[in-house]
Short mmCIF file of C-alpha atoms in Angstrom, two decimals:
data_model
loop_
_atom_site.label_atom_id
_atom_site.label_comp_id
_atom_site.label_asym_id
_atom_site.label_seq_id
_atom_site.Cartn_x
_atom_site.Cartn_y
_atom_site.Cartn_z
CA UNK A 1 21.36 0.03 5.41
CA UNK A 2 22.71 -1.27 2.42
CA UNK A 3 23.37 0.85 -1.35
CA UNK A 4 21.25 -1.33 -3.62
CA UNK A 5 18.27 -2.46 -1.43
CA UNK A 6 16.38 -5.57 -2.07
CA UNK A 7 12.75 -5.81 -1.01
CA UNK A 8 10.01 -8.97 -1.42
CA UNK A 9 6.94 -7.63 -1.43
CA UNK A 10 4.32 -10.21 -0.69
CA UNK A 11 0.02 -9.93 -1.49
CA UNK A 12 -2.60 -7.79 -3.64
CA UNK A 13 -1.79 -7.61 -7.24
CA UNK A 14 -4.95 -8.47 -9.53
CA UNK A 15 -7.13 -5.90 -11.88
CA UNK A 16 -8.38 -2.51 -11.02
CA UNK A 17 -11.72 -2.08 -12.22
CA UNK A 18 -12.31 2.64 -10.95
CA UNK A 19 -15.81 3.74 -11.88
CA UNK A 20 -15.70 7.30 -12.10
CA UNK A 21 -19.56 8.90 -12.07
CA UNK A 22 -19.57 12.12 -14.13
CA UNK A 23 -22.27 13.85 -12.19
CA UNK A 24 -23.50 14.69 -8.62
CA UNK A 25 -23.35 11.01 -6.91
CA UNK A 26 -27.23 10.03 -6.07
CA UNK A 27 -27.30 7.19 -4.17
CA UNK A 28 -30.16 3.96 -5.34
CA UNK A 29 -29.87 5.49 -8.97
CA UNK A 30 -28.56 4.91 -12.17
CA UNK A 31 -25.29 7.27 -12.47
CA UNK A 32 -23.81 8.14 -16.57
CA UNK A 33 -20.29 7.20 -15.44
CA UNK A 34 -17.05 5.86 -16.82
CA UNK A 35 -15.45 2.13 -16.10
CA UNK A 36 -11.40 2.37 -16.65
CA UNK A 37 -9.12 -1.54 -15.49
CA UNK A 38 -5.48 -1.58 -14.88
CA UNK A 39 -4.09 -3.92 -12.67
CA UNK A 40 -3.01 -2.47 -8.66
CA UNK A 41 -3.42 -4.10 -5.32
CA UNK A 42 -2.32 -2.43 -2.16
CA UNK A 43 2.21 -3.68 -2.14
CA UNK A 44 2.03 -4.11 -6.61
CA UNK A 45 1.19 -0.44 -6.74
CA UNK A 46 3.53 0.62 -3.62
CA UNK A 47 6.54 -1.88 -5.84
CA UNK A 48 5.90 0.46 -9.05
CA UNK A 49 6.63 4.11 -6.83
CA UNK A 50 9.55 1.97 -4.94
CA UNK A 51 11.51 0.65 -8.67
CA UNK A 52 10.93 4.43 -10.18
CA UNK A 53 13.04 5.68 -6.56
CA UNK A 54 15.95 2.20 -6.94
CA UNK A 55 14.74 -0.46 -5.60
CA UNK A 56 15.38 -3.70 -6.87
CA UNK A 57 12.07 -5.68 -5.86
CA UNK A 58 10.01 -8.73 -6.17
CA UNK A 59 6.10 -9.82 -5.69
CA UNK A 60 4.66 -12.78 -4.92
CA UNK A 61 1.01 -12.83 -5.22
CA UNK A 62 -1.33 -14.93 -5.94
CA UNK A 63 -3.41 -15.32 -9.77
CA UNK A 64 -6.40 -17.58 -11.67
CA UNK A 65 -5.81 -19.60 -15.10
CA UNK A 66 -7.67 -16.70 -16.96
CA UNK A 67 -6.95 -13.73 -19.32
CA UNK A 68 -7.05 -11.48 -16.51
CA UNK A 69 -4.31 -13.30 -15.39
CA UNK A 70 -2.88 -12.03 -18.34
CA UNK A 71 -2.92 -8.88 -17.74
CA UNK A 72 -1.47 -9.15 -14.63
CA UNK A 73 2.07 -10.56 -15.65
CA UNK A 74 2.15 -8.34 -18.50
CA UNK A 75 1.68 -5.22 -16.00
CA UNK A 76 4.52 -6.50 -13.13
CA UNK A 77 7.14 -7.58 -15.97
CA UNK A 78 7.03 -4.15 -17.44
CA UNK A 79 7.23 -2.96 -14.37
CA UNK A 80 9.84 -4.24 -14.26
CA UNK A 81 9.41 -6.01 -10.81
CA UNK A 82 10.53 -10.05 -10.76
CA UNK A 83 7.46 -11.71 -10.61
CA UNK A 84 7.39 -14.72 -8.16
CA UNK A 85 3.41 -15.10 -8.47
CA UNK A 86 1.72 -17.98 -7.81
CA UNK A 87 -0.60 -19.69 -10.57
CA UNK A 88 -4.02 -21.43 -10.12
CA UNK A 89 -5.42 -21.97 -13.37
CA UNK A 90 -9.56 -23.41 -11.79
CA UNK A 91 -9.77 -19.98 -10.31
CA UNK A 92 -10.09 -16.59 -10.55
CA UNK A 93 -7.39 -13.54 -10.76
CA UNK A 94 -8.98 -11.22 -8.03
CA UNK A 95 -10.24 -7.81 -8.76
CA UNK A 96 -11.26 -4.87 -7.05
CA UNK A 97 -13.85 -2.24 -7.78
CA UNK A 98 -14.18 1.00 -6.97
CA UNK A 99 -16.61 3.91 -7.91
CA UNK A 100 -15.54 7.64 -7.20
CA UNK A 101 -16.95 10.44 -7.37
CA UNK A 102 -16.68 13.31 -9.88
CA UNK A 103 -13.85 14.73 -7.36
CA UNK A 104 -11.85 11.67 -7.25
CA UNK A 105 -13.46 10.07 -3.93
CA UNK A 106 -14.01 6.80 -3.09
CA UNK A 107 -17.56 6.39 -2.56
CA UNK A 108 -17.07 2.19 -2.06
CA UNK A 109 -14.77 -0.26 -2.92
CA UNK A 110 -15.83 -4.30 -4.42
CA UNK A 111 -13.01 -6.84 -3.51
CA UNK A 112 -13.49 -10.05 -4.46
CA UNK A 113 -10.53 -11.52 -3.91
CA UNK A 114 -11.61 -15.16 -1.99
CA UNK A 115 -8.00 -16.75 -3.61
CA UNK A 116 -6.19 -14.55 -0.83
CA UNK A 117 -7.40 -16.54 1.77
CA UNK A 118 -8.11 -20.09 0.45
CA UNK A 119 -3.94 -19.55 -0.86
CA UNK A 120 -1.62 -17.71 1.24
CA UNK A 121 -0.96 -19.39 3.81
CA UNK A 122 -0.02 -21.94 2.55
CA UNK A 123 2.58 -20.86 0.16
CA UNK A 124 3.98 -18.78 2.20
CA UNK A 125 5.34 -22.31 3.84
CA UNK A 126 6.69 -23.11 0.01
CA UNK A 127 10.39 -23.22 0.44
CA UNK A 128 10.48 -21.50 -2.11
CA UNK A 129 9.68 -18.53 -0.49
CA UNK A 130 11.79 -19.17 2.05
CA UNK A 131 14.45 -18.60 0.12
CA UNK A 132 13.19 -15.66 -1.30
CA UNK A 133 12.71 -14.77 2.29
CA UNK A 134 16.62 -15.34 2.61
CA UNK A 135 18.12 -13.19 0.45
CA UNK A 136 15.90 -10.07 0.67
CA UNK A 137 17.17 -6.46 2.64
CA UNK A 138 13.61 -6.41 3.44
CA UNK A 139 9.90 -7.41 3.48
CA UNK A 140 6.79 -5.09 2.31
CA UNK A 141 3.35 -6.76 2.32
CA UNK A 142 -0.26 -5.86 2.58
CA UNK A 143 -3.89 -7.19 4.45
CA UNK A 144 -4.66 -8.69 1.60
CA UNK A 145 -2.56 -12.03 3.10
CA UNK A 146 -5.29 -13.58 6.52
CA UNK A 147 -3.87 -13.46 10.11
CA UNK A 148 -2.17 -16.96 9.63
CA UNK A 149 0.44 -15.91 6.25
CA UNK A 150 1.27 -13.25 7.80
CA UNK A 151 2.60 -14.35 11.02
CA UNK A 152 4.08 -16.71 9.28
CA UNK A 153 6.21 -14.44 6.92
CA UNK A 154 6.36 -12.30 10.04
CA UNK A 155 8.55 -14.87 11.24
CA UNK A 156 9.92 -16.56 8.54
CA UNK A 157 12.02 -12.71 8.13
CA UNK A 158 13.55 -13.69 11.09
CA UNK A 159 14.72 -9.37 12.13
CA UNK A 160 14.37 -8.42 9.01
CA UNK A 161 12.08 -5.19 8.94
CA UNK A 162 8.89 -5.74 7.88
CA UNK A 163 5.97 -3.21 6.11
CA UNK A 164 3.02 -3.23 5.42
CA UNK A 165 0.24 -1.58 4.41
CA UNK A 166 -3.79 -2.09 5.66
CA UNK A 167 -5.74 -2.05 2.69
CA UNK A 168 -9.18 -1.59 4.53
CA UNK A 169 -9.99 -0.77 8.26
CA UNK A 170 -12.04 -4.54 8.07
CA UNK A 171 -8.34 -6.26 7.11
CA UNK A 172 -6.42 -4.05 9.16
CA UNK A 173 -7.26 -6.23 11.93
CA UNK A 174 -5.64 -9.31 10.57
CA UNK A 175 -1.87 -7.01 10.70
CA UNK A 176 -3.04 -7.67 15.47
CA UNK A 177 -0.90 -10.22 16.17
CA UNK A 178 2.43 -9.47 14.03
CA UNK A 179 2.12 -5.60 15.34
CA UNK A 180 4.75 -5.21 17.96
CA UNK A 181 7.58 -7.01 14.40
CA UNK A 182 6.63 -4.50 11.80
CA UNK A 183 9.30 -1.65 10.72
CA UNK A 184 5.97 0.56 10.29
CA UNK A 185 2.44 0.13 9.21
CA UNK A 186 1.07 3.13 6.55
CA UNK A 187 -2.09 3.79 7.03
CA UNK A 188 -5.53 6.11 6.11
CA UNK A 189 -7.89 7.40 9.16
CA UNK A 190 -9.82 5.52 9.36
CA UNK A 191 -8.38 2.21 9.02
CA UNK A 192 -6.45 3.62 12.31
CA UNK A 193 -9.43 4.07 14.21
CA UNK A 194 -9.71 0.55 13.42
CA UNK A 195 -7.34 -1.36 14.17
CA UNK A 196 -7.09 1.08 17.71
CA UNK A 197 -10.31 0.11 18.85
CA UNK A 198 -11.61 4.21 18.43
CA UNK A 199 -14.68 5.76 16.75
CA UNK A 200 -14.89 8.29 14.58
CA UNK A 201 -14.14 11.15 16.80
CA UNK A 202 -10.92 10.44 18.28
CA UNK A 203 -8.07 13.17 17.88
CA UNK A 204 -4.50 12.56 16.47
CA UNK A 205 -3.30 12.07 19.93
CA UNK A 206 -5.65 9.95 20.97
CA UNK A 207 -5.39 7.65 17.38
CA UNK A 208 -1.65 8.04 18.40
CA UNK A 209 -2.07 6.58 21.55
CA UNK A 210 -5.01 3.52 20.69
CA UNK A 211 -2.19 2.44 17.62
CA UNK A 212 0.60 2.49 20.74
CA UNK A 213 -1.56 0.67 23.16
CA UNK A 214 -2.12 -2.17 20.07
CA UNK A 215 1.54 -2.81 20.05
CA UNK A 216 2.74 -0.46 17.31
CA UNK A 217 6.13 1.43 17.33
CA UNK A 218 5.94 2.66 13.88
CA UNK A 219 2.87 3.67 11.58
CA UNK A 220 1.75 6.49 9.18
CA UNK A 221 -1.55 7.88 8.47
CA UNK A 222 -2.97 9.53 6.00
CA UNK A 223 -6.07 11.90 6.09
CA UNK A 224 -7.35 12.69 2.28
CA UNK A 225 -6.18 16.26 2.02
CA UNK A 226 -4.55 16.80 6.01
CA UNK A 227 -1.62 16.43 7.21
CA UNK A 228 -0.53 13.28 7.42
CA UNK A 229 0.82 11.81 10.81
CA UNK A 230 3.75 9.64 11.68
CA UNK A 231 5.24 8.39 14.96
CA UNK A 232 8.03 6.47 15.91
CA UNK A 233 10.41 6.06 19.28
CA UNK A 234 11.32 9.92 18.15
CA UNK A 235 7.41 11.58 18.94
CA UNK A 236 5.19 12.15 16.20
CA UNK A 237 5.30 14.71 14.00
CA UNK A 238 2.88 15.65 10.72
CA UNK A 239 3.52 16.78 6.67
CA UNK A 240 0.91 18.98 5.09
CA UNK A 241 0.47 17.67 1.39
CA UNK A 242 0.79 20.43 -0.58
CA UNK A 243 -2.32 21.11 -2.85
CA UNK A 244 -3.17 18.71 -5.82
CA UNK A 245 -2.19 21.56 -9.46
CA UNK A 246 -5.64 18.78 -9.97
CA UNK A 247 -7.61 15.59 -8.75
CA UNK A 248 -7.72 13.08 -10.88
CA UNK A 249 -8.43 9.99 -9.14
CA UNK A 250 -7.03 9.24 -5.28
CA UNK A 251 -7.38 6.02 -6.05
CA UNK A 252 -3.65 4.26 -5.31
CA UNK A 253 -2.06 7.68 -3.71
CA UNK A 254 -1.83 5.71 -0.09
CA UNK A 255 -0.31 2.72 -2.01
CA UNK A 256 2.66 5.57 -3.54
CA UNK A 257 3.33 6.90 -0.48
CA UNK A 258 3.70 3.84 1.78
CA UNK A 259 6.36 2.93 -1.73
CA UNK A 260 7.89 6.06 -2.03
CA UNK A 261 8.65 6.49 2.21
CA UNK A 262 9.50 3.15 2.34
CA UNK A 263 11.83 3.75 -0.53
CA UNK A 264 13.71 5.94 1.87
CA UNK A 265 13.59 4.44 4.66
CA UNK A 266 15.80 1.79 3.33
CA UNK A 267 18.37 3.93 1.90
CA UNK A 268 18.96 5.09 5.56
CA UNK A 269 16.73 8.41 5.76
CA UNK A 270 14.60 9.35 9.63
CA UNK A 271 10.91 8.65 8.48
CA UNK A 272 10.66 12.45 9.14
CA UNK A 273 12.79 12.71 6.31
CA UNK A 274 11.37 9.47 3.90
CA UNK A 275 7.42 10.89 4.70
CA UNK A 276 8.17 13.44 2.70
CA UNK A 277 9.36 11.56 -0.12
CA UNK A 278 5.66 9.35 -0.01
CA UNK A 279 3.48 12.83 0.50
CA UNK A 280 5.30 14.08 -3.07
CA UNK A 281 4.51 10.60 -4.24
CA UNK A 282 1.22 10.23 -2.91
CA UNK A 283 0.76 13.64 -4.80
CA UNK A 284 2.32 12.53 -8.08
CA UNK A 285 -0.31 10.03 -8.08
CA UNK A 286 -3.46 12.22 -7.21
CA UNK A 287 -2.73 13.88 -10.15
CA UNK A 288 -2.19 11.28 -12.47
CA UNK A 289 -4.71 9.73 -14.70
CA UNK A 290 -2.81 6.49 -13.56
CA UNK A 291 -3.06 4.55 -10.45
CA UNK A 292 0.75 5.18 -10.06
CA UNK A 293 2.20 7.82 -11.70
CA UNK A 294 5.41 6.73 -14.66
CA UNK A 295 7.10 9.75 -12.50
CA UNK A 296 10.32 10.89 -12.77
CA UNK A 297 13.68 11.69 -11.22
CA UNK A 298 13.21 15.75 -12.68
CA UNK A 299 9.01 15.39 -12.07
CA UNK A 300 10.18 14.25 -8.77
CA UNK A 301 11.98 16.72 -7.29
CA UNK A 302 10.07 19.43 -8.65
CA UNK A 303 7.48 17.50 -6.26
CA UNK A 304 8.76 17.31 -3.50
CA UNK A 305 10.22 20.88 -3.62
CA UNK A 306 6.38 21.62 -2.57
CA UNK A 307 6.24 19.22 0.60
CA UNK A 308 7.26 20.96 3.34
CA UNK A 309 8.97 19.82 6.31
CA UNK A 310 7.79 17.09 9.06
CA UNK A 311 6.01 19.58 12.39
CA UNK A 312 7.07 17.97 15.95
CA UNK A 313 3.11 17.80 17.54
CA UNK A 314 3.12 17.82 20.99
#
């Protein structure tokens, strides 16, 4: 593996709004709470973890010509990420609004991301994109890209490892046509069930078998506070996340896990060990008020020490 890996991320970098209910959530009623706004997006959240773990990162995303675009641009620069994004002055910057309960669990998410569907297929065909893909050691994408853009991106990667983040049960199916050419796909259990064509009663083994039938050779499946499931050519295993000291917000924890895991994989760490690092980053994200925490090497080491070794799953 390369000593100083360079990764190109293609996908979501947009406004994230998170409204948290103060008391017990009451459906179809006015619920008191608080609303916060920052910059998020699947690959952007993951890149912040990657950069903190020593990876050089570039980001290709899309944004509009509004004030929100300036906010996104500043956040990318502050994270130490090279910004290759395209700006459409006559469009609105994509956004994601999540409503969460008082325990930090998602009630509903609302994605206003028409620009991604409209413009990503054409952007992937630009000559400059071919150049930056050629210069990267690996590619990270998310299912905010429509299927046509994902297919073109994987084709241009020409043998480089391509990692993918599922985003949602509705969007993960966009990955179907490229599953056999992806290095690792990161998803939660609901997304895995949707991709494998199963129902909510599926066992862990059913999910693994279904994902393999769909064409995946390696994947990571999270399950809230339950064991994180992984599989590759060496078998199936699980890592049990340590109990967080507090649960502030679970939003972005899966992206943080993906970023830190990919960073370790690019250093040559096998998936079992790399996933431990991902779980440590996810734990720090859950404990933080930010989507991806500003962790240091010391706090990351402390979190990693609490993550148990992977256990084989029969």
